[in-house]
mmCIF file of C-alpha atoms and ligand atoms in Angstrom:
data_model
loop_
_atom_site.group_PDB
_atom_site.id
_atom_site.type_symbol
_atom_site.label_atom_id
_atom_site.label_comp_id
_atom_site.label_asym_id
_atom_site.label_seq_id
_atom_site.Cartn_x
_atom_site.Cartn_y
_atom_site.Cartn_z
ATOM 1 C CA MET A 1 -0.050 0.038 -0.170
ATOM 2 C CA HIS A 2 1.175 3.888 -0.201
ATOM 3 C CA ALA A 3 2.286 5.498 2.457
ATOM 4 C CA PRO A 4 0.288 7.781 3.977
ATOM 5 C CA ARG A 5 -0.763 11.204 3.067
ATOM 6 C CA GLN A 6 -1.512 14.179 4.947
ATOM 7 C CA GLY A 7 -4.368 14.011 6.124
ATOM 8 C CA VAL A 8 -5.116 10.361 5.379
ATOM 9 C CA ALA A 9 -5.069 7.640 8.429
ATOM 10 C CA GLY A 10 -3.326 4.640 6.884
ATOM 11 C CA ALA A 11 -6.537 2.892 7.954
ATOM 12 C CA ASP A 12 -8.296 4.429 5.378
ATOM 13 C CA VAL A 13 -6.543 2.521 2.640
ATOM 14 C CA VAL A 14 -7.984 -0.922 4.764
ATOM 15 C CA SER A 15 -11.971 1.198 4.992
ATOM 16 C CA PRO A 16 -12.455 3.778 3.304
ATOM 17 C CA ARG A 17 -16.144 4.055 5.047
ATOM 18 C CA SER A 18 -14.320 4.987 7.991
ATOM 19 C CA SER A 19 -12.931 7.775 6.251
ATOM 20 C CA GLY A 20 -14.201 11.851 7.395
ATOM 21 C CA ARG A 21 -13.143 12.323 3.964
ATOM 22 C CA THR A 22 -12.730 10.247 0.639
ATOM 23 C CA ARG A 23 -10.345 10.346 -1.765
ATOM 24 C CA LEU A 24 -11.750 11.383 -5.419
ATOM 25 C CA ILE A 25 -10.373 10.737 -8.453
ATOM 26 C CA THR A 26 -10.912 14.332 -10.976
ATOM 27 C CA ILE A 27 -11.558 13.716 -14.759
ATOM 28 C CA ARG A 28 -11.936 17.378 -15.486
ATOM 29 C CA GLY A 29 -12.167 19.151 -19.214
ATOM 30 C CA LEU A 30 -11.317 15.858 -21.007
ATOM 31 C CA ASP A 31 -11.538 16.413 -24.696
ATOM 32 C CA LYS A 32 -10.641 13.370 -27.096
ATOM 33 C CA THR A 33 -11.458 12.788 -30.991
ATOM 34 C CA PHE A 34 -9.812 10.054 -33.324
ATOM 35 C CA GLY A 35 -10.032 11.417 -37.179
ATOM 36 C CA GLY A 36 -12.547 13.833 -36.627
ATOM 37 C CA SER A 37 -14.938 11.788 -34.392
ATOM 38 C CA THR A 38 -15.387 13.380 -31.072
ATOM 39 C CA ILE A 39 -15.304 10.758 -28.336
ATOM 40 C CA TYR A 40 -15.075 12.352 -25.489
ATOM 41 C CA LYS A 41 -15.821 16.657 -24.836
ATOM 42 C CA ASP A 42 -15.621 18.763 -22.198
ATOM 43 C CA PHE A 43 -15.954 14.975 -19.825
ATOM 44 C CA SER A 44 -15.841 15.804 -16.475
ATOM 45 C CA LEU A 45 -16.332 13.693 -13.445
ATOM 46 C CA ASP A 46 -15.450 12.510 -9.544
ATOM 47 C CA LEU A 47 -14.752 9.256 -8.696
ATOM 48 C CA PRO A 48 -13.686 7.882 -5.487
ATOM 49 C CA GLN A 49 -10.730 6.428 -4.301
ATOM 50 C CA GLY A 50 -10.867 2.705 -2.388
ATOM 51 C CA ARG A 51 -13.763 1.026 -4.456
ATOM 52 C CA PHE A 52 -14.289 -0.639 -7.171
ATOM 53 C CA ILE A 53 -16.250 0.864 -10.401
ATOM 54 C CA SER A 54 -17.657 -0.607 -13.230
ATOM 55 C CA ILE A 55 -17.926 0.796 -16.314
ATOM 56 C CA PHE A 56 -20.581 -0.142 -18.971
ATOM 57 C CA GLY A 57 -21.769 1.346 -22.341
ATOM 58 C CA PRO A 58 -22.938 1.039 -25.651
ATOM 59 C CA ASN A 59 -20.227 -0.615 -28.565
ATOM 60 C CA GLY A 60 -17.455 1.677 -29.440
ATOM 61 C CA CYS A 61 -18.454 4.634 -26.903
ATOM 62 C CA GLY A 62 -15.369 5.117 -25.264
ATOM 63 C CA LYS A 63 -14.691 2.796 -22.377
ATOM 64 C CA SER A 64 -11.552 1.633 -23.509
ATOM 65 C CA THR A 65 -10.464 5.500 -24.682
ATOM 66 C CA LEU A 66 -11.341 6.720 -21.394
ATOM 67 C CA ILE A 67 -9.468 4.273 -19.077
ATOM 68 C CA ASN A 68 -6.478 4.301 -21.461
ATOM 69 C CA MET A 69 -6.254 8.064 -21.058
ATOM 70 C CA ILE A 70 -7.409 7.751 -16.801
ATOM 71 C CA SER A 71 -4.509 4.923 -16.492
ATOM 72 C CA GLY A 72 -1.735 7.547 -19.328
ATOM 73 C CA LEU A 73 -1.563 4.575 -21.362
ATOM 74 C CA ALA A 74 -3.655 7.025 -24.866
ATOM 75 C CA PRO A 75 -2.696 10.492 -24.377
ATOM 76 C CA MET A 76 -6.229 12.997 -23.920
ATOM 77 C CA ASP A 77 -6.645 15.981 -26.414
ATOM 78 C CA ALA A 78 -7.114 18.536 -23.652
ATOM 79 C CA GLY A 79 -8.077 17.541 -19.601
ATOM 80 C CA GLU A 80 -6.606 16.428 -16.691
ATOM 81 C CA VAL A 81 -6.461 13.385 -14.978
ATOM 82 C CA LEU A 82 -5.535 14.095 -10.795
ATOM 83 C CA TYR A 83 -5.908 11.480 -8.607
ATOM 84 C CA ASP A 84 -6.427 12.750 -4.686
ATOM 85 C CA GLY A 85 -4.634 15.767 -6.363
ATOM 86 C CA GLN A 86 -1.647 13.466 -7.661
ATOM 87 C CA THR A 87 -0.413 13.318 -10.767
ATOM 88 C CA ILE A 88 -1.034 10.259 -12.786
ATOM 89 C CA GLN A 89 2.635 10.120 -13.052
ATOM 90 C CA GLU A 90 2.604 10.808 -8.995
ATOM 91 C CA THR A 91 0.038 7.780 -8.909
ATOM 92 C CA ARG A 92 0.705 3.933 -8.749
ATOM 93 C CA ILE A 93 -1.213 2.935 -11.379
ATOM 94 C CA SER A 94 -1.742 -1.204 -12.741
ATOM 95 C CA TYR A 95 -3.021 -2.100 -16.158
ATOM 96 C CA VAL A 96 -4.580 -6.118 -16.520
ATOM 97 C CA PHE A 97 -5.643 -6.045 -20.751
ATOM 98 C CA GLN A 98 -8.425 -7.833 -22.458
ATOM 99 C CA ASN A 99 -5.749 -9.841 -24.241
ATOM 100 C CA TYR A 100 -3.481 -11.917 -21.691
ATOM 101 C CA ARG A 101 -2.817 -13.926 -24.086
ATOM 102 C CA GLU A 102 -0.740 -10.328 -26.137
ATOM 103 C CA ALA A 103 0.502 -9.203 -22.319
ATOM 104 C CA LEU A 104 2.863 -11.849 -20.720
ATOM 105 C CA PHE A 105 5.920 -12.308 -21.819
ATOM 106 C CA PRO A 106 5.819 -15.738 -23.967
ATOM 107 C CA TRP A 107 9.689 -15.836 -22.841
ATOM 108 C CA LEU A 108 9.241 -15.735 -19.538
ATOM 109 C CA ARG A 109 7.918 -18.427 -16.594
ATOM 110 C CA ALA A 110 5.074 -17.352 -14.821
ATOM 111 C CA ILE A 111 7.084 -16.298 -12.284
ATOM 112 C CA ASP A 112 9.309 -14.361 -14.078
ATOM 113 C CA ASN A 113 6.332 -12.112 -15.489
ATOM 114 C CA ILE A 114 5.252 -11.472 -11.403
ATOM 115 C CA HIS A 115 8.567 -9.843 -10.710
ATOM 116 C CA TYR A 116 8.887 -8.484 -13.676
ATOM 117 C CA PRO A 117 7.529 -4.981 -13.275
ATOM 118 C CA LEU A 118 9.265 -4.955 -9.762
ATOM 119 C CA LYS A 119 12.690 -5.719 -11.899
ATOM 120 C CA VAL A 120 11.791 -2.326 -14.107
ATOM 121 C CA MET A 121 11.483 -0.306 -11.054
ATOM 122 C CA GLY A 122 15.124 -1.857 -9.669
ATOM 123 C CA VAL A 123 14.020 -3.395 -6.790
ATOM 124 C CA PRO A 124 16.569 -6.170 -5.549
ATOM 125 C CA ALA A 125 16.085 -9.287 -5.901
ATOM 126 C CA ALA A 126 15.977 -9.994 -2.477
ATOM 127 C CA GLU A 127 13.630 -8.001 -1.603
ATOM 128 C CA ARG A 128 11.776 -8.405 -4.991
ATOM 129 C CA ARG A 129 11.019 -12.391 -3.544
ATOM 130 C CA ALA A 130 9.871 -11.325 -0.473
ATOM 131 C CA ARG A 131 7.356 -9.158 -2.325
ATOM 132 C CA VAL A 132 6.081 -11.936 -5.191
ATOM 133 C CA ASP A 133 6.444 -14.552 -2.436
ATOM 134 C CA ASN A 134 4.405 -12.114 0.024
ATOM 135 C CA LEU A 135 1.433 -11.910 -2.908
ATOM 136 C CA LEU A 136 1.038 -15.489 -3.883
ATOM 137 C CA ALA A 137 0.836 -16.268 0.107
ATOM 138 C CA GLU A 138 -1.792 -13.681 0.513
ATOM 139 C CA PHE A 139 -3.692 -15.179 -2.339
ATOM 140 C CA GLU A 140 -3.080 -18.457 -2.429
ATOM 141 C CA VAL A 141 -2.218 -19.006 -5.714
ATOM 142 C CA LYS A 142 -2.365 -22.873 -6.601
ATOM 143 C CA ILE A 143 -0.602 -22.587 -10.261
ATOM 144 C CA ASP A 144 2.604 -24.443 -11.468
ATOM 145 C CA LEU A 145 4.385 -20.262 -11.572
ATOM 146 C CA ASN A 146 7.208 -22.251 -12.920
ATOM 147 C CA ALA A 147 5.280 -22.959 -16.535
ATOM 148 C CA TYR A 148 5.678 -20.922 -19.379
ATOM 149 C CA PRO A 149 2.235 -19.170 -20.180
ATOM 150 C CA TYR A 150 1.332 -20.837 -23.345
ATOM 151 C CA THR A 151 0.565 -24.218 -21.102
ATOM 152 C CA LEU A 152 -1.445 -22.823 -18.595
ATOM 153 C CA SER A 153 -5.318 -22.312 -18.869
ATOM 154 C CA GLY A 154 -6.503 -19.574 -19.973
ATOM 155 C CA GLY A 155 -7.664 -18.401 -16.469
ATOM 156 C CA GLN A 156 -4.252 -19.505 -15.369
ATOM 157 C CA GLN A 157 -3.047 -16.926 -17.729
ATOM 158 C CA GLN A 158 -5.285 -14.345 -16.159
ATOM 159 C CA THR A 159 -4.550 -14.958 -13.072
ATOM 160 C CA VAL A 160 -1.114 -14.317 -13.787
ATOM 161 C CA SER A 161 -1.941 -11.318 -15.291
ATOM 162 C CA ILE A 162 -3.880 -9.656 -12.302
ATOM 163 C CA LEU A 163 -1.000 -10.845 -9.787
ATOM 164 C CA ARG A 164 1.714 -8.714 -12.193
ATOM 165 C CA ALA A 165 -0.462 -5.918 -12.397
ATOM 166 C CA LEU A 166 -0.811 -6.526 -8.677
ATOM 167 C CA VAL A 167 2.605 -6.905 -7.097
ATOM 168 C CA THR A 168 3.536 -2.996 -7.231
ATOM 169 C CA SER A 169 0.828 -1.900 -4.936
ATOM 170 C CA PRO A 170 -0.675 -0.384 -6.938
ATOM 171 C CA GLU A 171 -3.369 2.998 -5.983
ATOM 172 C CA VAL A 172 -5.684 1.829 -8.791
ATOM 173 C CA LEU A 173 -6.055 -1.234 -10.982
ATOM 174 C CA PHE A 174 -7.758 -1.052 -14.621
ATOM 175 C CA LEU A 175 -9.136 -3.771 -15.702
ATOM 176 C CA ASP A 176 -10.248 -3.490 -19.620
ATOM 177 C CA GLU A 177 -12.712 -6.695 -20.504
ATOM 178 C CA PRO A 178 -10.213 -8.337 -18.661
ATOM 179 C CA PHE A 179 -12.350 -11.818 -18.146
ATOM 180 C CA SER A 180 -14.067 -11.720 -21.718
ATOM 181 C CA ALA A 181 -12.561 -14.130 -23.757
ATOM 182 C CA LEU A 182 -12.876 -16.925 -21.027
ATOM 183 C CA ASP A 183 -15.003 -19.722 -20.558
ATOM 184 C CA TYR A 184 -18.408 -18.855 -18.041
ATOM 185 C CA GLU A 185 -17.262 -21.333 -15.344
ATOM 186 C CA MET A 186 -13.529 -19.446 -15.684
ATOM 187 C CA THR A 187 -15.430 -16.201 -15.550
ATOM 188 C CA LEU A 188 -17.465 -16.775 -12.513
ATOM 189 C CA PHE A 189 -14.788 -18.216 -11.184
ATOM 190 C CA MET A 190 -12.419 -15.269 -11.943
ATOM 191 C CA ARG A 191 -15.038 -12.379 -10.724
ATOM 192 C CA GLU A 192 -14.771 -14.506 -7.135
ATOM 193 C CA GLN A 193 -10.865 -14.298 -7.368
ATOM 194 C CA LEU A 194 -10.819 -10.325 -8.607
ATOM 195 C CA GLN A 195 -13.445 -9.856 -4.997
ATOM 196 C CA LYS A 196 -11.637 -12.272 -2.803
ATOM 197 C CA ILE A 197 -8.561 -9.811 -3.925
ATOM 198 C CA PHE A 198 -11.164 -6.269 -3.673
ATOM 199 C CA MET A 199 -11.599 -6.890 -0.139
ATOM 200 C CA LYS A 200 -8.390 -7.345 1.011
ATOM 201 C CA THR A 201 -6.399 -4.761 -0.508
ATOM 202 C CA ARG A 202 -9.330 -2.519 -1.205
ATOM 203 C CA THR A 203 -6.747 -0.777 -3.706
ATOM 204 C CA THR A 204 -9.808 1.167 -6.075
ATOM 205 C CA MET A 205 -10.901 -0.890 -9.258
ATOM 206 C CA LEU A 206 -11.784 0.453 -12.705
ATOM 207 C CA LEU A 207 -13.064 -2.343 -14.902
ATOM 208 C CA VAL A 208 -15.155 -2.022 -18.462
ATOM 209 C CA SER A 209 -17.194 -4.863 -18.699
ATOM 210 C CA HIS A 210 -19.179 -5.470 -21.630
ATOM 211 C CA ASP A 211 -21.047 -8.045 -19.251
ATOM 212 C CA LEU A 212 -23.794 -5.859 -17.178
ATOM 213 C CA GLU A 213 -24.214 -8.801 -14.670
ATOM 214 C CA GLU A 214 -19.873 -8.860 -14.386
ATOM 215 C CA ALA A 215 -20.489 -4.973 -13.836
ATOM 216 C CA ILE A 216 -23.230 -4.844 -11.230
ATOM 217 C CA GLN A 217 -21.948 -7.585 -9.482
ATOM 218 C CA LEU A 218 -18.470 -6.663 -8.748
ATOM 219 C CA ALA A 219 -19.314 -2.485 -8.091
ATOM 220 C CA ASP A 220 -19.876 -0.616 -5.468
ATOM 221 C CA LYS A 221 -20.728 1.735 -8.968
ATOM 222 C CA VAL A 222 -21.275 1.291 -12.222
ATOM 223 C CA LEU A 223 -20.893 4.353 -14.334
ATOM 224 C CA LEU A 224 -22.811 4.478 -17.532
ATOM 225 C CA LEU A 225 -21.568 5.972 -20.368
ATOM 226 C CA THR A 226 -23.654 7.208 -23.325
ATOM 227 C CA ARG A 227 -23.152 7.021 -26.860
ATOM 228 C CA ARG A 228 -20.819 9.673 -28.482
ATOM 229 C CA PRO A 229 -19.961 12.441 -27.801
ATOM 230 C CA THR A 230 -20.141 10.347 -24.951
ATOM 231 C CA ARG A 231 -21.537 12.074 -21.951
ATOM 232 C CA VAL A 232 -22.022 9.943 -18.029
ATOM 233 C CA ALA A 233 -26.359 8.428 -18.088
ATOM 234 C CA GLU A 234 -25.687 7.892 -15.018
ATOM 235 C CA ILE A 235 -24.254 6.477 -11.708
ATOM 236 C CA VAL A 236 -25.703 3.793 -9.986
ATOM 237 C CA ASP A 237 -25.054 2.740 -6.411
ATOM 238 C CA VAL A 238 -24.574 -1.051 -5.771
ATOM 239 C CA ASP A 239 -25.713 -1.574 -2.819
ATOM 240 C CA LEU A 240 -25.310 -5.265 -2.182
ATOM 241 C CA ALA A 241 -22.882 -7.232 0.695
ATOM 242 C CA TRP A 242 -19.450 -8.246 -0.602
ATOM 243 C CA PRO A 243 -18.497 -10.643 -1.213
ATOM 244 C CA ARG A 244 -21.536 -10.848 -4.205
ATOM 245 C CA THR A 245 -21.923 -14.830 -4.747
ATOM 246 C CA ALA A 246 -22.997 -15.631 -7.876
ATOM 247 C CA ALA A 247 -26.352 -16.574 -6.220
ATOM 248 C CA VAL A 248 -27.097 -12.487 -5.864
ATOM 249 C CA THR A 249 -27.241 -12.143 -9.637
ATOM 250 C CA THR A 250 -30.548 -14.465 -9.454
ATOM 251 C CA SER A 251 -31.928 -12.050 -6.385
ATOM 252 C CA GLU A 252 -34.840 -9.307 -6.116
ATOM 253 C CA ARG A 253 -32.260 -6.389 -5.101
ATOM 254 C CA PHE A 254 -29.951 -7.765 -8.376
ATOM 255 C CA THR A 255 -32.751 -8.486 -10.947
ATOM 256 C CA GLY A 256 -33.856 -4.668 -9.900
ATOM 257 C CA LEU A 257 -30.378 -2.629 -10.214
ATOM 258 C CA LYS A 258 -30.064 -4.783 -14.198
ATOM 259 C CA ARG A 259 -33.411 -3.621 -15.710
ATOM 260 C CA HIS A 260 -32.938 -0.308 -13.953
ATOM 261 C CA CYS A 261 -29.798 -0.469 -15.723
ATOM 262 C CA LEU A 262 -30.381 -1.454 -19.172
ATOM 263 C CA ASP A 263 -33.416 0.791 -19.405
ATOM 264 C CA VAL A 264 -30.471 3.581 -19.366
ATOM 265 C CA PHE A 265 -28.323 1.394 -21.578
ATOM 266 C CA TRP A 266 -30.898 1.091 -24.381
ATOM 267 C CA ARG A 267 -33.006 4.618 -24.110
ATOM 268 C CA GLN A 268 -28.814 5.153 -24.924
ATOM 269 C CA VAL A 269 -28.555 3.069 -28.092
ATOM 270 C CA LYS A 270 -31.975 4.181 -29.304
ATOM 271 C CA GLY A 271 -30.735 7.797 -28.890
ATOM 272 C CA GLU A 272 -33.834 8.750 -26.607
HETATM 273 N N1 ADP B 301 -6.423 4.213 -31.955
HETATM 274 C C1 ADP B 301 -7.307 4.998 -32.282
HETATM 275 N N2 ADP B 301 -7.583 5.432 -33.653
HETATM 276 C C2 ADP B 301 -8.672 6.046 -33.702
HETATM 277 N N3 ADP B 301 -9.448 5.333 -33.624
HETATM 278 C C3 ADP B 301 -9.381 4.833 -32.219
HETATM 279 C C4 ADP B 301 -8.942 4.832 -31.856
HETATM 280 N N4 ADP B 301 -9.408 3.801 -30.832
HETATM 281 C C5 ADP B 301 -10.512 4.161 -30.527
HETATM 282 N N5 ADP B 301 -10.496 4.325 -31.777
HETATM 283 C C6 ADP B 301 -12.188 4.804 -31.222
HETATM 284 O O1 ADP B 301 -12.958 5.211 -30.646
HETATM 285 C C7 ADP B 301 -14.654 4.753 -30.709
HETATM 286 C C8 ADP B 301 -14.097 4.905 -28.939
HETATM 287 O O2 ADP B 301 -13.025 2.852 -29.038
HETATM 288 P P1 ADP B 301 -12.692 2.591 -28.022
HETATM 289 O O3 ADP B 301 -13.430 3.239 -26.579
HETATM 290 O O4 ADP B 301 -12.580 1.205 -28.188
HETATM 291 O O5 ADP B 301 -14.650 1.920 -27.574
HETATM 292 P P2 ADP B 301 -15.546 0.914 -25.990
HETATM 293 O O6 ADP B 301 -14.231 0.407 -25.719
HETATM 294 O O7 ADP B 301 -16.456 1.308 -25.070
HETATM 295 O O8 ADP B 301 -16.078 -0.207 -27.039
HETATM 296 C C9 ADP B 301 -13.969 3.889 -32.068
HETATM 297 O O9 ADP B 301 -15.417 4.249 -32.542
HETATM 298 C C10 ADP B 301 -12.789 3.431 -32.223
HETATM 299 O O10 ADP B 301 -12.946 2.747 -33.254
HETATM 300 MG MG1 MG B 302 -13.391 -1.337 -25.585
#
């Protein structure tokens, strides 16, 4: 976890709900066009840190573009993004890509993929081993980490990707449709895994999902986006207790939330 900042008790990181002050991600005046097509125009938004936020919206509305810009992977045309007042460069950010097959280094064993970000940061080998051991102990990983990625299943590879993203103790973790290439059973399992990670670390999570059920099941808040030029259609609070098992998705409360999100979504798709 990051060192406590002025006015922020260390406990805030573990339990943001107990904080007297909400740490925010502030997005201000964001503009983005691609070849004359406006994706974002003067887009502003506050999001709470220490929460799990899902992003859902019409295909091509700019979900990936949004998280790529606010994670610093892609340039904005204009605008500012601050994490509790700090710039993107001053914030520890990690990113889990949709396509785990291209995201892991095939020439490195799983364990060396996990070590890699620390190596790039210049962390000495002994400390690196200690940090990776701690991480693996915390999440009871049951994967042969001496294996090369291609010998692992899709779910195992994506687990390795997530561990690699977590090894730097990020303040914010971005995930762009991380489970969309997995089969349904593995997807359900990975949703459970990700929840465990969130409940343990309370790392701010920003998850793009094209699966509304997944978006709701995992989130404190679902950010619903409009068609382009993209605005916030609604931010829906999901006040369900953690952990959310697969069974919760059939509860009355859940289906009510899903119906509401779908209504907003269809109004956007039809342009009403
Ligand atoms: N690098 C790029 N160059 C040109 N157009 C792009 C680029 N990235 C995304 N786009 C376009 O911007 C729009 C939003 O893309 P994207 O953020 O990937 O949508 P989503 O993730 O919501 O499906 C799409 O029309 C896409 O074709
Ligand atoms: Mg996308």
